[in-house]
Amino acid sequence: MVAYLIADVDVIDMAMFDEYRREVPATEARHGGRYLARGGATRVLEGDWEPHRLVIVEFPDMTKLIAWYDSPEYARLKELRFRCAKTRIIALEGMPPVG
């Protein structure tokens, strides 16, 4: 069952974040991740949420998503992100295929 990483990223240092943004897609791809949305315009329809830069990445399953997040190859980039952005991240399991 697919799994989604959903991140709300408040960038503090854009120059440093650009390095993160350039390097992270290859690490996700090696674990089957692919972007569904990344930094596009948002519009709040209900509630008091004030999103920043939203990112949605689809992985083949939760195991691969967590393997990527905990991987040694992502560890350096994660530390870079901690220094240049405030981020809220969740992992969400998708629905099983219908039919």
Tab-separated table of N, CA and C in Angstrom:
chain	number	residue	atom	x	y	z
A	1	MET	N	0.846	-1.172	0.000
A	1	MET	CA	0.000	0.000	0.000
A	1	MET	C	0.894	1.239	0.000
A	2	VAL	N	0.595	2.183	-0.880
A	2	VAL	CA	1.427	3.384	-0.987
A	2	VAL	C	1.415	4.165	0.320
A	3	ALA	N	2.440	4.993	0.486
A	3	ALA	CA	2.536	5.873	1.652
A	3	ALA	C	2.978	7.237	1.167
A	4	TYR	N	2.528	8.253	1.863
A	4	TYR	CA	2.822	9.626	1.481
A	4	TYR	C	3.569	10.335	2.602
A	5	LEU	N	4.607	11.049	2.225
A	5	LEU	CA	5.282	11.966	3.131
A	5	LEU	C	4.710	13.339	2.826
A	6	ILE	N	4.199	13.995	3.855
A	6	ILE	CA	3.630	15.329	3.695
A	6	ILE	C	4.403	16.260	4.616
A	7	ALA	N	4.996	17.287	4.040
A	7	ALA	CA	5.842	18.203	4.804
A	7	ALA	C	5.388	19.638	4.589
A	8	ASP	N	5.379	20.380	5.682
A	8	ASP	CA	5.135	21.824	5.666
A	8	ASP	C	6.458	22.451	6.091
A	9	VAL	N	7.122	23.121	5.158
A	9	VAL	CA	8.488	23.601	5.365
A	9	VAL	C	8.514	25.125	5.412
A	10	ASP	N	8.979	25.663	6.537
A	10	ASP	CA	9.162	27.106	6.700
A	10	ASP	C	10.661	27.376	6.548
A	11	VAL	N	11.060	27.841	5.371
A	11	VAL	CA	12.477	28.041	5.056
A	11	VAL	C	12.999	29.276	5.778
A	12	ILE	N	14.104	29.104	6.506
A	12	ILE	CA	14.744	30.187	7.246
A	12	ILE	C	15.955	30.724	6.480
A	13	ASP	N	16.703	29.835	5.831
A	13	ASP	CA	17.912	30.200	5.077
A	13	ASP	C	17.799	29.602	3.677
A	14	MET	N	17.378	30.428	2.711
A	14	MET	CA	17.109	29.928	1.367
A	14	MET	C	18.350	29.396	0.665
A	15	ALA	N	19.495	30.009	0.848
A	15	ALA	CA	20.716	29.534	0.198
A	15	ALA	C	21.051	28.118	0.656
A	16	MET	N	20.965	27.877	1.940
A	16	MET	CA	21.239	26.544	2.471
A	16	MET	C	20.148	25.570	2.039
A	17	PHE	N	18.902	26.038	2.025
A	17	PHE	CA	17.794	25.172	1.616
A	17	PHE	C	17.924	24.779	0.150
A	18	ASP	N	18.450	25.655	-0.682
A	18	ASP	CA	18.655	25.317	-2.096
A	18	ASP	C	19.566	24.108	-2.251
A	19	GLU	N	20.585	24.004	-1.414
A	19	GLU	CA	21.460	22.827	-1.451
A	19	GLU	C	20.663	21.574	-1.096
A	20	TYR	N	19.867	21.653	-0.062
A	20	TYR	CA	19.017	20.529	0.340
A	20	TYR	C	18.082	20.145	-0.810
A	21	ARG	N	17.430	21.136	-1.373
A	21	ARG	CA	16.441	20.905	-2.436
A	21	ARG	C	17.065	20.274	-3.677
A	22	ARG	N	18.311	20.614	-3.979
A	22	ARG	CA	18.995	20.026	-5.133
A	22	ARG	C	19.348	18.558	-4.916
A	23	GLU	N	19.722	18.209	-3.685
A	23	GLU	CA	20.262	16.879	-3.417
A	23	GLU	C	19.236	15.850	-2.955
A	24	VAL	N	18.158	16.264	-2.334
A	24	VAL	CA	17.233	15.306	-1.726
A	24	VAL	C	16.459	14.450	-2.733
A	25	PRO	N	16.062	14.932	-3.917
A	25	PRO	CA	15.266	14.089	-4.806
A	25	PRO	C	15.943	12.754	-5.173
A	26	ALA	N	17.235	12.747	-5.382
A	26	ALA	CA	17.926	11.507	-5.741
A	26	ALA	C	17.842	10.485	-4.613
A	27	THR	N	17.907	10.947	-3.365
A	27	THR	CA	17.825	10.011	-2.238
A	27	THR	C	16.432	9.400	-2.156
A	28	GLU	N	15.411	10.204	-2.403
A	28	GLU	CA	14.033	9.693	-2.375
A	28	GLU	C	13.802	8.713	-3.517
A	29	ALA	N	14.286	9.050	-4.691
A	29	ALA	CA	14.094	8.188	-5.861
A	29	ALA	C	14.694	6.805	-5.640
A	30	ARG	N	15.827	6.731	-4.955
A	30	ARG	CA	16.445	5.430	-4.692
A	30	ARG	C	15.587	4.542	-3.796
A	31	HIS	N	14.626	5.134	-3.116
A	31	HIS	CA	13.711	4.371	-2.267
A	31	HIS	C	12.311	4.321	-2.878
A	32	GLY	N	12.201	4.675	-4.152
A	32	GLY	CA	10.922	4.606	-4.851
A	32	GLY	C	10.046	5.829	-4.684
A	33	GLY	N	10.589	6.911	-4.095
A	33	GLY	CA	9.794	8.113	-3.873
A	33	GLY	C	9.663	8.953	-5.132
A	34	ARG	N	8.500	9.576	-5.269
A	34	ARG	CA	8.284	10.504	-6.391
A	34	ARG	C	7.394	11.651	-5.909
A	35	TYR	N	7.735	12.838	-6.389
A	35	TYR	CA	7.008	14.035	-5.971
A	35	TYR	C	5.625	14.080	-6.605
A	36	LEU	N	4.632	14.402	-5.787
A	36	LEU	CA	3.286	14.683	-6.282
A	36	LEU	C	3.016	16.179	-6.242
A	37	ALA	N	3.605	16.867	-5.278
A	37	ALA	CA	3.489	18.318	-5.172
A	37	ALA	C	4.730	18.824	-4.449
A	38	ARG	N	5.177	20.018	-4.858
A	38	ARG	CA	6.409	20.547	-4.256
A	38	ARG	C	6.448	22.063	-4.416
A	39	GLY	N	6.074	22.761	-3.348
A	39	GLY	CA	6.238	24.209	-3.314
A	39	GLY	C	5.280	25.013	-4.151
A	40	GLY	N	4.176	24.442	-4.583
A	40	GLY	CA	3.210	25.195	-5.378
A	40	GLY	C	2.351	26.111	-4.516
A	41	ALA	N	1.531	26.884	-5.172
A	41	ALA	CA	0.625	27.803	-4.472
A	41	ALA	C	-0.365	27.004	-3.627
A	42	THR	N	-0.700	27.537	-2.462
A	42	THR	CA	-1.694	26.905	-1.595
A	42	THR	C	-2.818	27.886	-1.315
A	43	ARG	N	-3.943	27.328	-0.942
A	43	ARG	CA	-5.101	28.141	-0.559
A	43	ARG	C	-5.819	27.408	0.564
A	44	VAL	N	-5.886	28.009	1.722
A	44	VAL	CA	-6.571	27.402	2.856
A	44	VAL	C	-8.066	27.544	2.641
A	45	LEU	N	-8.769	26.424	2.665
A	45	LEU	CA	-10.218	26.430	2.466
A	45	LEU	C	-10.979	26.420	3.786
A	46	GLU	N	-10.393	25.822	4.821
A	46	GLU	CA	-11.016	25.791	6.141
A	46	GLU	C	-9.939	25.783	7.208
A	47	GLY	N	-10.278	26.283	8.371
A	47	GLY	CA	-9.381	26.213	9.518
A	47	GLY	C	-8.355	27.336	9.551
A	48	ASP	N	-7.456	27.215	10.538
A	48	ASP	CA	-6.484	28.276	10.769
A	48	ASP	C	-5.065	27.879	10.360
A	49	TRP	N	-4.930	26.879	9.532
A	49	TRP	CA	-3.626	26.426	9.065
A	49	TRP	C	-2.996	27.510	8.202
A	50	GLU	N	-1.733	27.792	8.428
A	50	GLU	CA	-0.980	28.741	7.621
A	50	GLU	C	0.213	28.010	7.012
A	51	PRO	N	-0.029	27.270	5.934
A	51	PRO	CA	1.059	26.476	5.347
A	51	PRO	C	2.149	27.361	4.747
A	52	HIS	N	3.335	26.801	4.716
A	52	HIS	CA	4.474	27.478	4.120
A	52	HIS	C	4.745	26.821	2.766
A	53	ARG	N	5.851	26.144	2.637
A	53	ARG	CA	6.176	25.396	1.422
A	53	ARG	C	5.727	23.960	1.658
A	54	LEU	N	4.701	23.505	0.937
A	54	LEU	CA	4.191	22.150	1.114
A	54	LEU	C	4.828	21.203	0.101
A	55	VAL	N	5.092	19.990	0.577
A	55	VAL	CA	5.688	18.953	-0.249
A	55	VAL	C	4.936	17.655	0.006
A	56	ILE	N	4.592	16.944	-1.065
A	56	ILE	CA	3.986	15.617	-0.951
A	56	ILE	C	4.809	14.668	-1.816
A	57	VAL	N	5.326	13.607	-1.175
A	57	VAL	CA	6.123	12.601	-1.869
A	57	VAL	C	5.438	11.252	-1.679
A	58	GLU	N	5.234	10.534	-2.769
A	58	GLU	CA	4.632	9.204	-2.716
A	58	GLU	C	5.738	8.152	-2.722
A	59	PHE	N	5.625	7.177	-1.827
A	59	PHE	CA	6.533	6.034	-1.773
A	59	PHE	C	5.719	4.763	-2.002
A	60	PRO	N	6.364	3.696	-2.462
A	60	PRO	CA	5.629	2.453	-2.715
A	60	PRO	C	4.913	1.908	-1.471
A	61	ASP	N	5.495	2.131	-0.290
A	61	ASP	CA	4.869	1.684	0.957
A	61	ASP	C	5.541	2.395	2.137
A	62	MET	N	4.968	2.203	3.308
A	62	MET	CA	5.479	2.868	4.503
A	62	MET	C	6.894	2.387	4.837
A	63	THR	N	7.176	1.126	4.587
A	63	THR	CA	8.504	0.590	4.873
A	63	THR	C	9.574	1.327	4.083
A	64	LYS	N	9.322	1.585	2.802
A	64	LYS	CA	10.293	2.301	1.972
A	64	LYS	C	10.400	3.769	2.384
A	65	LEU	N	9.286	4.368	2.758
A	65	LEU	CA	9.314	5.759	3.217
A	65	LEU	C	10.196	5.878	4.461
A	66	ILE	N	9.967	5.020	5.433
A	66	ILE	CA	10.750	5.076	6.676
A	66	ILE	C	12.200	4.695	6.417
A	67	ALA	N	12.429	3.744	5.525
A	67	ALA	CA	13.813	3.372	5.175
A	67	ALA	C	14.546	4.572	4.590
A	68	TRP	N	13.869	5.352	3.735
A	68	TRP	CA	14.487	6.567	3.196
A	68	TRP	C	14.761	7.562	4.325
A	69	TYR	N	13.741	7.843	5.141
A	69	TYR	CA	13.870	8.864	6.187
A	69	TYR	C	15.003	8.530	7.163
A	70	ASP	N	15.169	7.254	7.469
A	70	ASP	CA	16.196	6.815	8.414
A	70	ASP	C	17.521	6.434	7.754
A	71	SER	N	17.621	6.588	6.433
A	71	SER	CA	18.804	6.128	5.709
A	71	SER	C	20.037	6.983	5.976
A	72	PRO	N	21.211	6.372	5.933
A	72	PRO	CA	22.463	7.126	6.079
A	72	PRO	C	22.624	8.189	4.990
A	73	GLU	N	22.153	7.897	3.774
A	73	GLU	CA	22.298	8.861	2.685
A	73	GLU	C	21.453	10.115	2.917
A	74	TYR	N	20.341	9.990	3.641
A	74	TYR	CA	19.510	11.155	3.925
A	74	TYR	C	19.929	11.863	5.216
A	75	ALA	N	20.664	11.193	6.078
A	75	ALA	CA	21.016	11.753	7.393
A	75	ALA	C	21.702	13.118	7.274
A	76	ARG	N	22.668	13.257	6.372
A	76	ARG	CA	23.379	14.533	6.207
A	76	ARG	C	22.415	15.621	5.741
A	77	LEU	N	21.547	15.273	4.808
A	77	LEU	CA	20.597	16.261	4.290
A	77	LEU	C	19.562	16.635	5.346
A	78	LYS	N	19.165	15.678	6.157
A	78	LYS	CA	18.222	15.959	7.238
A	78	LYS	C	18.833	16.978	8.204
A	79	GLU	N	20.104	16.783	8.556
A	79	GLU	CA	20.785	17.739	9.435
A	79	GLU	C	20.871	19.120	8.791
A	80	LEU	N	21.105	19.164	7.482
A	80	LEU	CA	21.133	20.427	6.748
A	80	LEU	C	19.761	21.103	6.840
A	81	ARG	N	18.698	20.329	6.636
A	81	ARG	CA	17.344	20.877	6.719
A	81	ARG	C	17.043	21.403	8.109
A	82	PHE	N	17.495	20.705	9.153
A	82	PHE	CA	17.269	21.174	10.523
A	82	PHE	C	17.861	22.569	10.728
A	83	ARG	N	18.952	22.870	10.027
A	83	ARG	CA	19.620	24.170	10.196
A	83	ARG	C	18.998	25.280	9.352
A	84	CYS	N	18.290	24.928	8.279
A	84	CYS	CA	17.820	25.976	7.367
A	84	CYS	C	16.300	26.110	7.288
A	85	ALA	N	15.564	25.250	8.012
A	85	ALA	CA	14.106	25.311	7.925
A	85	ALA	C	13.465	24.733	9.180
A	86	LYS	N	12.258	25.195	9.445
A	86	LYS	CA	11.410	24.590	10.470
A	86	LYS	C	10.390	23.753	9.711
A	87	THR	N	10.304	22.482	10.064
A	87	THR	CA	9.499	21.572	9.257
A	87	THR	C	8.577	20.729	10.114
A	88	ARG	N	7.364	20.551	9.627
A	88	ARG	CA	6.431	19.571	10.180
A	88	ARG	C	6.287	18.491	9.108
A	89	ILE	N	6.474	17.240	9.496
A	89	ILE	CA	6.405	16.141	8.536
A	89	ILE	C	5.543	15.027	9.111
A	90	ILE	N	4.667	14.483	8.273
A	90	ILE	CA	3.918	13.292	8.653
A	90	ILE	C	4.079	12.252	7.550
A	91	ALA	N	3.877	10.997	7.935
A	91	ALA	CA	3.818	9.889	6.978
A	91	ALA	C	2.396	9.353	7.047
A	92	LEU	N	1.782	9.181	5.893
A	92	LEU	CA	0.384	8.771	5.806
A	92	LEU	C	0.260	7.571	4.892
A	93	GLU	N	-0.343	6.500	5.387
A	93	GLU	CA	-0.586	5.343	4.542
A	93	GLU	C	-1.771	5.616	3.644
A	94	GLY	N	-1.630	5.233	2.371
A	94	GLY	CA	-2.695	5.429	1.409
A	94	GLY	C	-3.743	4.324	1.490
A	95	MET	N	-4.691	4.407	0.616
A	95	MET	CA	-5.765	3.418	0.563
A	95	MET	C	-5.336	2.237	-0.285
A	96	PRO	N	-5.789	1.035	0.043
A	96	PRO	CA	-5.473	-0.111	-0.808
A	96	PRO	C	-6.166	0.057	-2.164
A	97	PRO	N	-5.582	-0.532	-3.205
A	97	PRO	CA	-6.200	-0.426	-4.535
A	97	PRO	C	-7.629	-0.968	-4.535
A	98	VAL	N	-8.472	-0.324	-5.304
A	98	VAL	CA	-9.869	-0.757	-5.427
A	98	VAL	C	-9.970	-1.728	-6.599
A	99	GLY	N	-10.740	-2.765	-6.403
A	99	GLY	CA	-11.004	-3.680	-7.508
A	99	GLY	C	-10.348	-4.936	-7.389
